[in-house]
PDB file of C-alpha atoms and ligand atoms in Angstrom:
ATOM      1  CA  MET A  12      -0.311  -9.450 -17.418  1.00 63.00           C
ATOM      2  CA  ASN A  13      -1.681  -6.008 -17.830  1.00 85.00           C
ATOM      3  CA  GLU A  14      -0.113  -4.650 -20.327  1.00 91.00           C
ATOM      4  CA  LYS A  15      -2.437  -1.410 -20.890  1.00 93.00           C
ATOM      5  CA  LEU A  16      -2.431  -0.648 -17.470  1.00 95.00           C
ATOM      6  CA  ARG A  17       1.503  -0.992 -17.316  1.00 95.00           C
ATOM      7  CA  ALA A  18       1.996   1.783 -20.256  1.00 96.00           C
ATOM      8  CA  PHE A  19      -0.711   3.812 -18.402  1.00 96.00           C
ATOM      9  CA  VAL A  20       1.074   3.764 -15.053  1.00 97.00           C
ATOM     10  CA  LYS A  21       4.623   4.037 -16.966  1.00 97.00           C
ATOM     11  CA  GLU A  22       3.389   7.294 -18.817  1.00 97.00           C
ATOM     12  CA  LYS A  23       2.107   8.819 -15.945  1.00 96.00           C
ATOM     13  CA  PHE A  24       5.421   8.200 -14.321  1.00 97.00           C
ATOM     14  CA  ILE A  25       7.259   9.669 -16.999  1.00 96.00           C
ATOM     15  CA  ASN A  26       9.200  12.044 -15.009  1.00 97.00           C
ATOM     16  CA  HIS A  27       9.281  10.197 -11.981  1.00 97.00           C
ATOM     17  CA  LYS A  28      11.273   6.895 -13.119  1.00 96.00           C
ATOM     18  CA  GLU A  29      11.975   6.057  -9.247  1.00 96.00           C
ATOM     19  CA  ARG A  30       8.243   5.798  -8.679  1.00 97.00           C
ATOM     20  CA  TYR A  31       7.737   3.443 -11.818  1.00 97.00           C
ATOM     21  CA  LEU A  32      10.561   1.101 -10.665  1.00 97.00           C
ATOM     22  CA  HIS A  33       8.743   0.827  -7.108  1.00 98.00           C
ATOM     23  CA  THR A  34       5.392  -0.088  -8.667  1.00 98.00           C
ATOM     24  CA  CYS A  35       7.175  -2.356 -11.003  1.00 97.00           C
ATOM     25  CA  GLY A  36       8.773  -4.034  -7.712  1.00 98.00           C
ATOM     26  CA  VAL A  37       5.573  -4.235  -5.935  1.00 98.00           C
ATOM     27  CA  GLU A  38       3.984  -5.468  -8.830  1.00 98.00           C
ATOM     28  CA  GLU A  39       6.437  -8.453  -8.970  1.00 97.00           C
ATOM     29  CA  VAL A  40       6.430  -9.443  -4.973  1.00 98.00           C
ATOM     30  CA  ALA A  41       2.296  -8.696  -5.233  1.00 98.00           C
ATOM     31  CA  ILE A  42       2.056 -11.530  -7.835  1.00 98.00           C
ATOM     32  CA  GLU A  43       4.556 -13.825  -6.177  1.00 98.00           C
ATOM     33  CA  LEU A  44       2.552 -13.487  -2.867  1.00 98.00           C
ATOM     34  CA  ALA A  45      -1.002 -13.945  -4.589  1.00 98.00           C
ATOM     35  CA  ARG A  46       0.405 -16.958  -6.268  1.00 98.00           C
ATOM     36  CA  ILE A  47       1.667 -18.361  -2.710  1.00 98.00           C
ATOM     37  CA  TYR A  48      -1.493 -17.682  -1.096  1.00 98.00           C
ATOM     38  CA  ASP A  49      -3.707 -18.560  -4.094  1.00 98.00           C
ATOM     39  CA  ILE A  50      -5.389 -15.162  -4.498  1.00 98.00           C
ATOM     40  CA  SER A  51      -5.943 -14.019  -7.983  1.00 98.00           C
ATOM     41  CA  LEU A  52      -2.455 -12.971  -9.726  1.00 98.00           C
ATOM     42  CA  GLU A  53      -4.905 -10.377 -11.985  1.00 97.00           C
ATOM     43  CA  LYS A  54      -6.154  -8.437  -8.853  1.00 98.00           C
ATOM     44  CA  ALA A  55      -2.412  -8.599  -7.455  1.00 98.00           C
ATOM     45  CA  SER A  56      -1.379  -6.727 -10.543  1.00 98.00           C
ATOM     46  CA  ILE A  57      -3.955  -4.051 -10.518  1.00 98.00           C
ATOM     47  CA  ALA A  58      -3.832  -3.227  -7.080  1.00 98.00           C
ATOM     48  CA  ALA A  59       0.130  -3.137  -7.555  1.00 98.00           C
ATOM     49  CA  LEU A  60       0.107  -0.984 -10.266  1.00 98.00           C
ATOM     50  CA  THR A  61      -2.510   1.151  -9.668  1.00 98.00           C
ATOM     51  CA  HIS A  62      -1.787   1.927  -5.963  1.00 98.00           C
ATOM     52  CA  ASP A  63       0.582   4.553  -6.155  1.00 98.00           C
ATOM     53  CA  ILE A  64      -1.094   6.090  -8.928  1.00 98.00           C
ATOM     54  CA  LEU A  65      -1.712   9.611  -8.005  1.00 98.00           C
ATOM     55  CA  LYS A  66       1.127  10.175  -5.896  1.00 97.00           C
ATOM     56  CA  TYR A  67       2.262  13.111  -8.094  1.00 97.00           C
ATOM     57  CA  ASP A  68      -0.794  14.715  -8.929  1.00 97.00           C
ATOM     58  CA  PRO A  69      -1.401  18.238  -7.200  1.00 97.00           C
ATOM     59  CA  VAL A  70      -2.930  17.940  -4.127  1.00 96.00           C
ATOM     60  CA  LEU A  71      -6.326  19.861  -5.507  1.00 96.00           C
ATOM     61  CA  ASP A  72      -6.365  17.002  -8.109  1.00 97.00           C
ATOM     62  CA  GLN A  73      -6.567  14.663  -5.691  1.00 97.00           C
ATOM     63  CA  ILE A  74      -8.897  15.599  -3.430  1.00 96.00           C
ATOM     64  CA  LYS A  75     -11.539  16.053  -6.251  1.00 97.00           C
ATOM     65  CA  TYR A  76     -12.105  12.225  -5.568  1.00 98.00           C
ATOM     66  CA  LEU A  77     -12.529  12.542  -2.060  1.00 98.00           C
ATOM     67  CA  ASP A  78     -15.428  13.633   0.204  1.00 97.00           C
ATOM     68  CA  GLU A  79     -15.364  16.364   2.807  1.00 97.00           C
ATOM     69  CA  GLU A  80     -14.866  14.212   5.650  1.00 97.00           C
ATOM     70  CA  THR A  81     -11.999  12.358   4.325  1.00 97.00           C
ATOM     71  CA  ILE A  82     -10.239  15.620   3.211  1.00 97.00           C
ATOM     72  CA  SER A  83     -10.642  17.496   6.723  1.00 96.00           C
ATOM     73  CA  LYS A  84      -9.928  13.701   8.365  1.00 95.00           C
ATOM     74  CA  PHE A  85      -6.289  13.987   6.461  1.00 96.00           C
ATOM     75  CA  LYS A  86      -5.661  17.866   6.193  1.00 94.00           C
ATOM     76  CA  ASP A  87      -2.284  17.525   8.138  1.00 92.00           C
ATOM     77  CA  ILE A  88      -1.202  14.457   6.806  1.00 93.00           C
ATOM     78  CA  PRO A  89      -1.859  15.350   2.968  1.00 94.00           C
ATOM     79  CA  VAL A  90       0.421  12.180   2.155  1.00 94.00           C
ATOM     80  CA  MET A  91      -2.760  10.010   2.623  1.00 97.00           C
ATOM     81  CA  TYR A  92      -4.418  11.638   0.158  1.00 97.00           C
ATOM     82  CA  HIS A  93      -2.928   9.826  -2.669  1.00 98.00           C
ATOM     83  CA  ALA A  94      -3.948   6.444  -1.410  1.00 98.00           C
ATOM     84  CA  TYR A  95      -7.970   7.521  -1.055  1.00 98.00           C
ATOM     85  CA  ALA A  96      -7.681   9.329  -3.955  1.00 98.00           C
ATOM     86  CA  ALA A  97      -6.344   6.435  -5.969  1.00 98.00           C
ATOM     87  CA  ALA A  98      -9.003   4.265  -4.794  1.00 98.00           C
ATOM     88  CA  ALA A  99     -11.694   6.171  -5.796  1.00 98.00           C
ATOM     89  CA  TYR A 100      -9.977   7.424  -8.893  1.00 98.00           C
ATOM     90  CA  ILE A 101      -9.142   3.660 -10.238  1.00 98.00           C
ATOM     91  CA  GLU A 102     -13.117   3.243  -9.931  1.00 98.00           C
ATOM     92  CA  LYS A 103     -13.980   6.104 -11.495  1.00 97.00           C
ATOM     93  CA  GLU A 104     -11.504   6.764 -14.275  1.00 97.00           C
ATOM     94  CA  LEU A 105     -10.414   2.960 -14.823  1.00 96.00           C
ATOM     95  CA  ASN A 106     -13.523   1.146 -14.424  1.00 96.00           C
ATOM     96  CA  ILE A 107     -12.046  -1.021 -11.439  1.00 97.00           C
ATOM     97  CA  THR A 108     -14.900  -2.077  -9.572  1.00 96.00           C
ATOM     98  CA  ASP A 109     -13.224  -5.054  -7.674  1.00 98.00           C
ATOM     99  CA  GLN A 110     -13.919  -4.041  -4.098  1.00 98.00           C
ATOM    100  CA  GLU A 111     -11.221  -6.030  -3.053  1.00 98.00           C
ATOM    101  CA  ILE A 112      -9.003  -4.062  -5.461  1.00 98.00           C
ATOM    102  CA  ILE A 113     -10.273  -0.642  -4.172  1.00 98.00           C
ATOM    103  CA  ASP A 114      -9.842  -1.379  -0.295  1.00 98.00           C
ATOM    104  CA  ALA A 115      -6.305  -2.761  -1.062  1.00 98.00           C
ATOM    105  CA  VAL A 116      -5.383   0.391  -2.856  1.00 98.00           C
ATOM    106  CA  LYS A 117      -6.858   2.925  -0.087  1.00 98.00           C
ATOM    107  CA  TYR A 118      -5.587   1.441   2.865  1.00 98.00           C
ATOM    108  CA  HIS A 119      -2.116   0.573   1.412  1.00 98.00           C
ATOM    109  CA  VAL A 120      -0.468   3.235   3.776  1.00 97.00           C
ATOM    110  CA  TRP A 121      -1.671   2.201   7.311  1.00 97.00           C
ATOM    111  CA  GLY A 122      -3.446  -0.938   6.657  1.00 97.00           C
ATOM    112  CA  ARG A 123      -6.409  -1.523   9.214  1.00 97.00           C
ATOM    113  CA  SER A 124      -7.410  -4.407  11.418  1.00 95.00           C
ATOM    114  CA  HIS A 125      -9.561  -7.201   9.180  1.00 95.00           C
ATOM    115  CA  MET A 126      -7.388  -7.264   6.096  1.00 97.00           C
ATOM    116  CA  THR A 127      -8.066  -9.398   3.416  1.00 98.00           C
ATOM    117  CA  THR A 128      -5.236 -11.494   1.675  1.00 98.00           C
ATOM    118  CA  LEU A 129      -4.925  -8.668  -1.255  1.00 98.00           C
ATOM    119  CA  GLU A 130      -4.869  -6.087   1.023  1.00 98.00           C
ATOM    120  CA  LYS A 131      -1.555  -7.880   3.417  1.00 98.00           C
ATOM    121  CA  ILE A 132      -0.255  -8.487   0.130  1.00 98.00           C
ATOM    122  CA  LEU A 133      -0.473  -5.150  -1.089  1.00 98.00           C
ATOM    123  CA  TYR A 134       0.721  -3.648   2.109  1.00 98.00           C
ATOM    124  CA  VAL A 135       3.819  -5.847   2.318  1.00 98.00           C
ATOM    125  CA  ALA A 136       4.865  -5.707  -1.146  1.00 98.00           C
ATOM    126  CA  ASP A 137       4.927  -1.806  -0.656  1.00 98.00           C
ATOM    127  CA  PHE A 138       6.912  -1.827   2.324  1.00 97.00           C
ATOM    128  CA  ALA A 139       9.223  -4.766   1.423  1.00 97.00           C
ATOM    129  CA  GLU A 140       9.279  -4.748  -2.898  1.00 97.00           C
ATOM    130  CA  PRO A 141      13.322  -4.893  -4.114  1.00 95.00           C
ATOM    131  CA  ASN A 142      13.988  -1.522  -4.463  1.00 95.00           C
ATOM    132  CA  ARG A 143      13.619  -0.136  -0.940  1.00 93.00           C
ATOM    133  CA  ALA A 144      16.723   0.676   0.279  1.00 86.00           C
ATOM    134  CA  PHE A 145      15.805  -0.203   3.955  1.00 85.00           C
ATOM    135  CA  HIS A 146      17.622  -3.379   5.596  1.00 85.00           C
ATOM    136  CA  GLU A 147      14.182  -5.028   6.945  1.00 90.00           C
ATOM    137  CA  ALA A 148      12.784  -5.141   3.327  1.00 95.00           C
ATOM    138  CA  LYS A 149      14.233  -8.279   2.034  1.00 95.00           C
ATOM    139  CA  LYS A 150      14.347  -9.891   5.549  1.00 96.00           C
ATOM    140  CA  ILE A 151      10.192  -9.034   5.436  1.00 97.00           C
ATOM    141  CA  ARG A 152       9.941 -10.031   1.666  1.00 97.00           C
ATOM    142  CA  GLU A 153      11.376 -13.557   2.848  1.00 97.00           C
ATOM    143  CA  ILE A 154       9.173 -13.936   5.815  1.00 97.00           C
ATOM    144  CA  ALA A 155       6.012 -12.799   4.029  1.00 98.00           C
ATOM    145  CA  LYS A 156       6.579 -16.014   1.786  1.00 98.00           C
ATOM    146  CA  LYS A 157       5.981 -18.482   4.571  1.00 98.00           C
ATOM    147  CA  ASP A 158       3.902 -15.992   6.964  1.00 97.00           C
ATOM    148  CA  LEU A 159       1.890 -13.249   5.610  1.00 98.00           C
ATOM    149  CA  ASP A 160       0.644 -11.863   8.830  1.00 97.00           C
ATOM    150  CA  LEU A 161       3.975 -12.049  10.520  1.00 97.00           C
ATOM    151  CA  ALA A 162       5.766 -10.035   7.601  1.00 97.00           C
ATOM    152  CA  LEU A 163       2.747  -7.786   7.998  1.00 98.00           C
ATOM    153  CA  VAL A 164       3.034  -6.775  11.692  1.00 97.00           C
ATOM    154  CA  LEU A 165       6.724  -6.303  11.190  1.00 96.00           C
ATOM    155  CA  ALA A 166       6.129  -3.968   8.517  1.00 97.00           C
ATOM    156  CA  MET A 167       3.780  -2.332  10.613  1.00 97.00           C
ATOM    157  CA  LYS A 168       6.146  -1.777  13.174  1.00 96.00           C
ATOM    158  CA  SER A 169       8.954  -0.941  11.098  1.00 95.00           C
ATOM    159  CA  SER A 170       7.003   2.069   9.951  1.00 95.00           C
ATOM    160  CA  ILE A 171       5.599   3.185  13.467  1.00 97.00           C
ATOM    161  CA  ASP A 172       9.248   3.020  14.461  1.00 96.00           C
ATOM    162  CA  TYR A 173      10.791   4.920  11.403  1.00 93.00           C
ATOM    163  CA  LEU A 174       7.966   7.918  12.014  1.00 94.00           C
ATOM    164  CA  ILE A 175       8.666   7.834  15.723  1.00 96.00           C
ATOM    165  CA  GLU A 176      12.327   8.485  14.757  1.00 95.00           C
ATOM    166  CA  LYS A 177      11.476  11.514  12.827  1.00 94.00           C
ATOM    167  CA  GLY A 178       9.440  12.894  15.100  1.00 95.00           C
ATOM    168  CA  ILE A 179       6.404  12.152  13.550  1.00 93.00           C
ATOM    169  CA  LYS A 180       3.205  11.043  15.699  1.00 94.00           C
ATOM    170  CA  PRO A 181       1.838   7.661  14.318  1.00 96.00           C
ATOM    171  CA  SER A 182      -1.793   7.901  13.861  1.00 95.00           C
ATOM    172  CA  ILE A 183      -4.415   5.887  15.794  1.00 95.00           C
ATOM    173  CA  GLU A 184      -5.339   3.959  13.084  1.00 96.00           C
ATOM    174  CA  GLN A 185      -1.432   2.778  12.279  1.00 97.00           C
ATOM    175  CA  TYR A 186      -1.439   1.544  16.007  1.00 97.00           C
ATOM    176  CA  GLU A 187      -4.881  -0.188  15.585  1.00 97.00           C
ATOM    177  CA  ALA A 188      -3.776  -1.903  12.795  1.00 97.00           C
ATOM    178  CA  PHE A 189      -0.070  -3.094  14.825  1.00 97.00           C
ATOM    179  CA  HIS A 190      -2.060  -4.352  17.329  1.00 96.00           C
ATOM    180  CA  TYR A 191      -4.472  -6.281  15.695  1.00 96.00           C
ATOM    181  CA  TYR A 192      -1.899  -8.061  13.826  1.00 96.00           C
ATOM    182  CA  GLU A 193       0.143  -8.193  16.921  1.00 95.00           C
ATOM    183  CA  GLU A 194      -2.215 -10.163  18.630  1.00 94.00           C
ATOM    184  CA  VAL A 195      -2.907 -12.401  15.616  1.00 93.00           C
ATOM    185  CA  THR A 196       0.799 -13.237  15.648  1.00 93.00           C
ATOM    186  CA  ARG A 197       1.156 -13.514  18.982  1.00 87.00           C
ATOM    187  CA  GLY A 198       4.474 -15.351  20.438  1.00 70.00           C
ATOM    188  CA  LYS A 199       5.951 -14.563  16.957  1.00 66.00           C
ATOM    189  CA  ILE A 200       7.161 -11.249  17.266  1.00 58.00           C
ATOM    190  CA  LYS A 201      10.897 -10.746  18.488  1.00 50.00           C
TER     191      LYS A 201
HETATM  192 FE1  FE2 B 523       1.878   5.089  -1.718  1.00 66.09          FE
HETATM  193 FE1  FE2 B 524       4.321   2.682  -3.211  1.00 66.09          FE
END
């Protein structure tokens, strides 16, 4: 599936082998979950392969794909640019026009409320793919096969906790998404 795209991504990460491995891991998990939750495997594969595509492009190149509002919104958190820029890049340069794929790529870092199944799958796969070193990855991967919303909210919580631990303030959007899915999965979070 998507061999041409995979070759393109491999070339793009020629000097970032770990990122290529991460991308392949995300694709593997995303396809597995897409099969379970009965959505397009093709779309899961494309979203996974492209979600970090601009991660190592210079910020000045990334922001070429962004409007002024997005640039200023994330000026103190430039790591966010790679997601929003990739969403615009795949549409403009790779002719990927499927809005679900574009949104999944765009919101893969923080998530949001009312996510599509593809958005949830990419978020969880990005967090929990097998090359991730942290111990929750495997647990969340297993939970995701049975309860995608629960896996999503646990991944969101873990990301928020990680930031707090590092002395970084999580964003309002992260909290909003987390609280939304906390509500969705009420009673299931331990
Ligand atoms: Fe990313
Ligand atoms: Fe990623």
